[in-house]
Tab-separated table of C-alpha atoms in Angstrom:
chain	number	residue	atom	x	y	z
R	40	UNK	CA	-25.880	25.537	9.396
R	41	UNK	CA	-25.634	23.136	6.452
R	42	UNK	CA	-28.228	20.387	6.219
R	43	UNK	CA	-27.565	16.912	4.768
R	44	UNK	CA	-29.503	16.121	1.624
R	45	UNK	CA	-30.809	12.794	2.855
R	46	UNK	CA	-30.423	10.193	5.607
R	47	UNK	CA	-30.908	6.438	5.481
R	48	UNK	CA	-32.021	4.952	8.807
R	49	UNK	CA	-31.572	1.392	10.067
R	50	UNK	CA	-33.234	0.093	13.243
R	51	UNK	CA	-35.175	3.328	13.946
R	52	UNK	CA	-36.102	2.324	17.507
R	53	UNK	CA	-32.525	1.516	18.563
R	54	UNK	CA	-31.350	2.730	21.963
R	55	UNK	CA	-28.047	4.197	20.784
R	56	UNK	CA	-27.753	6.678	17.920
R	57	UNK	CA	-24.755	6.132	15.651
R	58	UNK	CA	-24.208	8.149	12.494
R	59	UNK	CA	-22.029	7.363	9.493
R	60	UNK	CA	-20.987	10.341	7.432
R	61	UNK	CA	-20.859	8.182	4.283
R	62	UNK	CA	-22.461	5.023	2.992
R	63	UNK	CA	-19.854	2.255	3.198
R	64	UNK	CA	-19.539	-1.041	1.310
R	65	UNK	CA	-21.679	-3.974	2.406
R	66	UNK	CA	-24.133	-4.254	5.287
R	67	UNK	CA	-22.241	-6.364	7.839
R	68	UNK	CA	-21.031	-3.264	9.672
R	69	UNK	CA	-24.632	-2.085	9.936
R	70	UNK	CA	-25.757	-5.445	11.307
R	71	UNK	CA	-23.004	-5.405	13.919
R	72	UNK	CA	-24.353	-2.083	15.194
R	73	UNK	CA	-28.055	-2.897	15.013
R	74	UNK	CA	-27.421	-6.187	16.838
R	75	UNK	CA	-26.189	-4.016	19.723
R	76	UNK	CA	-29.431	-2.005	19.698
R	77	UNK	CA	-28.021	0.924	17.728
R	78	UNK	CA	-30.067	3.196	15.508
R	79	UNK	CA	-27.804	3.709	12.491
R	80	UNK	CA	-28.159	6.863	10.409
R	81	UNK	CA	-26.204	7.012	7.159
R	82	UNK	CA	-25.736	10.322	5.397
R	83	UNK	CA	-26.472	9.872	1.689
R	84	UNK	CA	-25.585	13.406	0.646
R	85	UNK	CA	-24.134	13.628	-2.855
R	86	UNK	CA	-21.337	15.898	-1.610
R	87	UNK	CA	-17.976	14.157	-1.966
R	88	UNK	CA	-16.535	15.738	1.184
R	89	UNK	CA	-18.734	16.898	4.043
R	90	UNK	CA	-17.893	20.178	5.750
R	91	UNK	CA	-17.613	20.627	9.500
R	92	UNK	CA	-21.012	22.354	9.388
R	93	UNK	CA	-22.551	19.372	7.583
R	94	UNK	CA	-21.252	16.972	10.240
R	95	UNK	CA	-22.393	19.246	13.074
R	96	UNK	CA	-25.895	19.061	11.621
R	97	UNK	CA	-25.634	15.288	11.497
R	98	UNK	CA	-24.511	15.018	15.133
R	99	UNK	CA	-27.421	17.087	16.378
R	100	UNK	CA	-28.409	17.135	20.032
R	101	UNK	CA	-28.049	13.412	20.806
R	102	UNK	CA	-25.434	11.162	19.278
R	103	UNK	CA	-23.607	8.237	20.851
R	104	UNK	CA	-20.971	7.668	18.187
R	105	UNK	CA	-19.800	8.580	14.692
R	106	UNK	CA	-18.125	6.711	11.864
R	107	UNK	CA	-16.231	9.242	9.762
R	108	UNK	CA	-13.903	9.432	6.797
R	109	UNK	CA	-10.276	10.470	6.299
R	110	UNK	CA	-11.387	13.451	4.180
R	111	UNK	CA	-13.069	15.108	7.166
R	112	UNK	CA	-11.534	17.571	9.624
R	113	UNK	CA	-12.109	16.037	13.042
R	114	UNK	CA	-10.892	18.612	15.531
R	115	UNK	CA	-12.056	20.837	18.363
R	116	UNK	CA	-15.383	21.838	16.797
R	117	UNK	CA	-16.589	18.332	16.028
R	118	UNK	CA	-15.332	16.593	19.160
R	119	UNK	CA	-16.802	19.252	21.433
R	120	UNK	CA	-20.156	18.947	19.643
R	121	UNK	CA	-20.062	15.144	19.819
R	122	UNK	CA	-19.273	15.301	23.533
R	123	UNK	CA	-22.156	17.715	24.198
R	124	UNK	CA	-24.456	15.297	22.376
R	125	UNK	CA	-23.358	12.485	24.688
R	126	UNK	CA	-21.013	10.852	22.211
R	127	UNK	CA	-18.207	8.637	23.479
R	128	UNK	CA	-16.664	7.157	20.311
R	129	UNK	CA	-15.410	8.176	16.879
R	130	UNK	CA	-14.224	5.655	14.303
R	131	UNK	CA	-12.086	6.765	11.356
R	132	UNK	CA	-12.573	4.559	8.293
R	133	UNK	CA	-8.855	4.598	7.529
R	134	UNK	CA	-5.532	3.226	8.645
R	135	UNK	CA	-4.093	6.710	9.082
R	136	UNK	CA	-5.562	9.417	11.277
R	137	UNK	CA	-3.875	12.572	9.992
R	138	UNK	CA	-7.336	14.155	9.868
R	139	UNK	CA	-8.003	13.543	13.579
R	140	UNK	CA	-6.914	15.848	16.396
R	141	UNK	CA	-6.332	13.155	19.016
R	142	UNK	CA	-5.618	15.730	21.713
R	143	UNK	CA	-9.026	17.310	21.131
R	144	UNK	CA	-10.670	13.880	21.301
R	145	UNK	CA	-8.920	13.173	24.608
R	146	UNK	CA	-9.926	16.573	25.921
R	147	UNK	CA	-13.611	15.768	25.382
R	148	UNK	CA	-13.430	12.127	26.428
R	149	UNK	CA	-14.089	10.666	22.994
R	150	UNK	CA	-12.379	7.372	22.139
R	151	UNK	CA	-10.878	7.253	18.640
R	152	UNK	CA	-10.641	4.117	16.529
R	153	UNK	CA	-8.957	3.375	13.193
R	154	UNK	CA	-8.413	0.286	11.025
R	155	UNK	CA	-4.687	-0.622	11.059
R	156	UNK	CA	-3.517	-3.490	8.891
R	157	UNK	CA	-6.678	-4.072	6.873
R	158	UNK	CA	-5.437	-2.294	3.747
R	159	UNK	CA	-1.844	-3.538	3.666
R	160	UNK	CA	-2.222	-5.929	0.730
R	161	UNK	CA	-4.726	-3.674	-1.027
R	162	UNK	CA	-2.385	-0.691	-1.003
R	163	UNK	CA	0.605	-2.822	-1.963
R	164	UNK	CA	-1.307	-4.263	-4.919
R	165	UNK	CA	-2.160	-0.766	-6.141
R	166	UNK	CA	1.487	0.287	-5.834
R	167	UNK	CA	2.554	-2.823	-7.763
R	168	UNK	CA	-0.068	-2.054	-10.418
R	169	UNK	CA	1.260	1.489	-10.796
R	170	UNK	CA	4.812	0.164	-11.112
R	171	UNK	CA	3.803	-2.257	-13.860
R	172	UNK	CA	1.715	0.382	-15.641
R	173	UNK	CA	4.597	2.861	-15.626
R	174	UNK	CA	7.240	0.329	-16.662
R	175	UNK	CA	5.167	-1.175	-19.473
R	176	UNK	CA	3.625	2.202	-20.513
R	177	UNK	CA	0.099	0.822	-20.217
R	178	UNK	CA	-1.689	4.131	-19.672
R	179	UNK	CA	0.109	5.803	-22.592
R	180	UNK	CA	-0.691	2.878	-24.878
R	181	UNK	CA	-4.341	2.856	-23.787
R	182	UNK	CA	-4.726	6.573	-24.545
R	183	UNK	CA	-2.976	6.050	-27.898
R	184	UNK	CA	-5.413	3.286	-28.844
R	185	UNK	CA	-8.519	5.173	-27.697
R	186	UNK	CA	-7.443	8.233	-29.701
R	187	UNK	CA	-7.491	6.097	-32.845
R	188	UNK	CA	-3.779	6.565	-33.508
R	189	UNK	CA	-2.866	2.877	-33.851
R	190	UNK	CA	-2.124	1.931	-37.472
R	191	UNK	CA	-0.308	-1.311	-36.795
R	192	UNK	CA	2.533	-2.925	-34.903
R	193	UNK	CA	5.967	-1.267	-34.835
R	194	UNK	CA	9.174	-2.653	-33.240
R	195	UNK	CA	9.617	0.283	-30.840
R	196	UNK	CA	5.964	1.145	-30.172
R	197	UNK	CA	5.428	1.440	-26.376
R	198	UNK	CA	8.082	-1.173	-25.660
R	199	UNK	CA	8.550	-0.091	-22.044
R	200	UNK	CA	10.995	-1.706	-19.631
R	201	UNK	CA	11.355	-5.355	-18.638
R	202	UNK	CA	10.935	-5.890	-14.896
R	203	UNK	CA	12.305	-9.419	-14.605
R	204	UNK	CA	15.807	-9.457	-13.166
R	205	UNK	CA	15.844	-5.709	-12.511
R	206	UNK	CA	16.130	-4.057	-9.107
R	207	UNK	CA	13.157	-2.730	-7.192
R	208	UNK	CA	13.955	0.066	-4.770
R	209	UNK	CA	11.711	0.471	-1.741
R	210	UNK	CA	11.868	3.536	0.480
R	211	UNK	CA	10.031	2.717	3.684
R	212	UNK	CA	9.873	-1.040	4.318
R	213	UNK	CA	7.053	-1.193	6.833
R	214	UNK	CA	3.926	-3.321	6.406
R	215	UNK	CA	2.932	-1.924	3.009
R	216	UNK	CA	6.445	-1.404	1.681
R	217	UNK	CA	7.400	-4.983	2.548
R	218	UNK	CA	4.207	-6.410	1.041
R	219	UNK	CA	4.866	-4.455	-2.155
R	220	UNK	CA	8.467	-5.686	-2.257
R	221	UNK	CA	7.362	-9.325	-1.892
R	222	UNK	CA	4.911	-8.922	-4.788
R	223	UNK	CA	7.546	-7.455	-7.090
R	224	UNK	CA	10.205	-9.993	-6.073
R	225	UNK	CA	8.043	-13.098	-6.283
R	226	UNK	CA	6.007	-11.883	-9.254
R	227	UNK	CA	8.850	-10.592	-11.438
R	228	UNK	CA	11.954	-12.121	-9.834
R	229	UNK	CA	13.343	-8.673	-9.112
R	230	UNK	CA	16.264	-7.974	-6.803
R	231	UNK	CA	15.653	-5.690	-3.826
R	232	UNK	CA	17.343	-2.634	-2.428
R	233	UNK	CA	15.559	-0.887	0.396
R	234	UNK	CA	16.047	1.995	2.791
R	235	UNK	CA	14.387	2.206	6.183
R	236	UNK	CA	15.385	3.511	9.580
R	237	UNK	CA	14.678	0.023	10.930
R	238	UNK	CA	15.925	-3.279	9.585
R	239	UNK	CA	13.235	-5.251	7.727
R	240	UNK	CA	14.338	-8.653	9.030
R	241	UNK	CA	11.283	-10.611	7.885
R	242	UNK	CA	11.555	-9.166	4.387
R	243	UNK	CA	15.253	-10.006	4.203
R	244	UNK	CA	14.551	-13.586	5.289
R	245	UNK	CA	11.809	-13.887	2.666
R	246	UNK	CA	14.094	-12.733	-0.151
R	247	UNK	CA	16.893	-15.028	1.022
R	248	UNK	CA	14.557	-18.038	1.148
R	249	UNK	CA	13.029	-17.217	-2.238
R	250	UNK	CA	16.495	-16.823	-3.740
R	251	UNK	CA	17.468	-20.252	-2.433
R	252	UNK	CA	14.274	-21.720	-3.907
R	253	UNK	CA	15.037	-20.252	-7.334
R	254	UNK	CA	18.624	-21.477	-7.221
R	255	UNK	CA	17.489	-24.978	-6.266
R	256	UNK	CA	15.273	-24.965	-9.343
R	257	UNK	CA	18.015	-23.887	-11.708
R	258	UNK	CA	17.049	-20.210	-11.878
R	259	UNK	CA	18.976	-17.059	-11.120
R	260	UNK	CA	18.490	-16.278	-7.404
R	261	UNK	CA	17.175	-12.912	-6.291
R	262	UNK	CA	19.178	-10.786	-3.862
R	263	UNK	CA	18.526	-8.087	-1.281
R	264	UNK	CA	20.474	-5.125	0.033
R	265	UNK	CA	19.739	-2.674	2.820
R	266	UNK	CA	20.917	0.737	1.646
R	267	UNK	CA	22.686	3.153	3.926
R	268	UNK	CA	20.829	6.118	2.432
R	269	UNK	CA	17.812	6.938	0.320
R	270	UNK	CA	20.120	8.296	-2.383
R	271	UNK	CA	21.696	4.843	-2.714
R	272	UNK	CA	18.275	3.373	-3.485
R	273	UNK	CA	17.603	6.083	-6.065
R	274	UNK	CA	20.941	5.421	-7.792
R	275	UNK	CA	20.611	1.637	-7.954
R	276	UNK	CA	16.879	0.961	-8.309
R	277	UNK	CA	15.239	0.457	-11.701
R	278	UNK	CA	11.790	0.902	-10.168
R	279	UNK	CA	11.320	3.052	-7.064
R	280	UNK	CA	8.324	2.921	-4.752
R	281	UNK	CA	7.757	5.242	-1.792
R	282	UNK	CA	6.162	3.906	1.392
R	283	UNK	CA	7.157	6.199	4.291
R	284	UNK	CA	4.708	8.009	6.526
R	285	UNK	CA	3.740	11.502	5.368
R	286	UNK	CA	5.065	14.164	7.719
R	287	UNK	CA	7.271	17.255	7.542
R	288	UNK	CA	10.397	15.155	7.006
R	289	UNK	CA	8.983	13.252	4.022
R	290	UNK	CA	6.902	15.979	2.352
R	291	UNK	CA	8.191	16.428	-1.238
R	292	UNK	CA	10.732	13.688	-0.580
R	293	UNK	CA	11.266	13.380	-4.319
R	294	UNK	CA	12.442	16.658	-5.837
R	295	UNK	CA	14.561	17.841	-8.762
R	296	UNK	CA	17.849	16.906	-7.094
R	297	UNK	CA	16.734	13.399	-6.174
R	298	UNK	CA	15.182	12.778	-9.579
R	299	UNK	CA	18.543	13.649	-11.110
R	300	UNK	CA	20.165	10.851	-9.081
R	301	UNK	CA	17.937	8.189	-10.595
R	302	UNK	CA	18.671	6.130	-13.685
R	303	UNK	CA	17.490	7.486	-17.011
């Protein structure tokens, strides 16, 4: 059985043993546990992703709860071991829980927790950053500069595409998709076309209100449109961002045929 390289222990005499498979940012989460008389053991192994065997070694013979990561395979083997060790709770440091076999957790009486909502703006900001980087060719230009290829300014050198007044296409207008859309609309005054199985009423109201604000200040108002199909978004959008859940119906959503629909 694999053995963790090292363990950092907080509140060694705590009544309840809680392990964290990775060191996490800050110490507030540790204090919350130690204030409840928990002994907190943090795995400081240099391995990027722990194996099932590594985590089994961490759980040991007595463990009340585990904080794990989305890169770990939490299924039958781990939940049965945690249950045998007296464990009653597993917390996934992620919004999603694709890595967790909830049925196995239920089978062994282990409660599962995740962190919905906390990364909405963070993820949307990263998506917006990627959109800007792609449109303005930032990564290409950075590599060009670092390679020592820049001799001076040229009219067509990494010009990229202007975002202002263009149309942003959002596929999947849930929490993150809507937050991303608001950033692109308010930040670059882009129009919106979106596709979702459910109507994004709050997003539509936001765009309408922002459009009225722009018009009242003598600027071109932004507009929104709910597309009847994903293909409609791909045809009309100048920038496309994907925000659906990942399952069998959305795997490889963008393929050769759908790329061919998009603008040049």
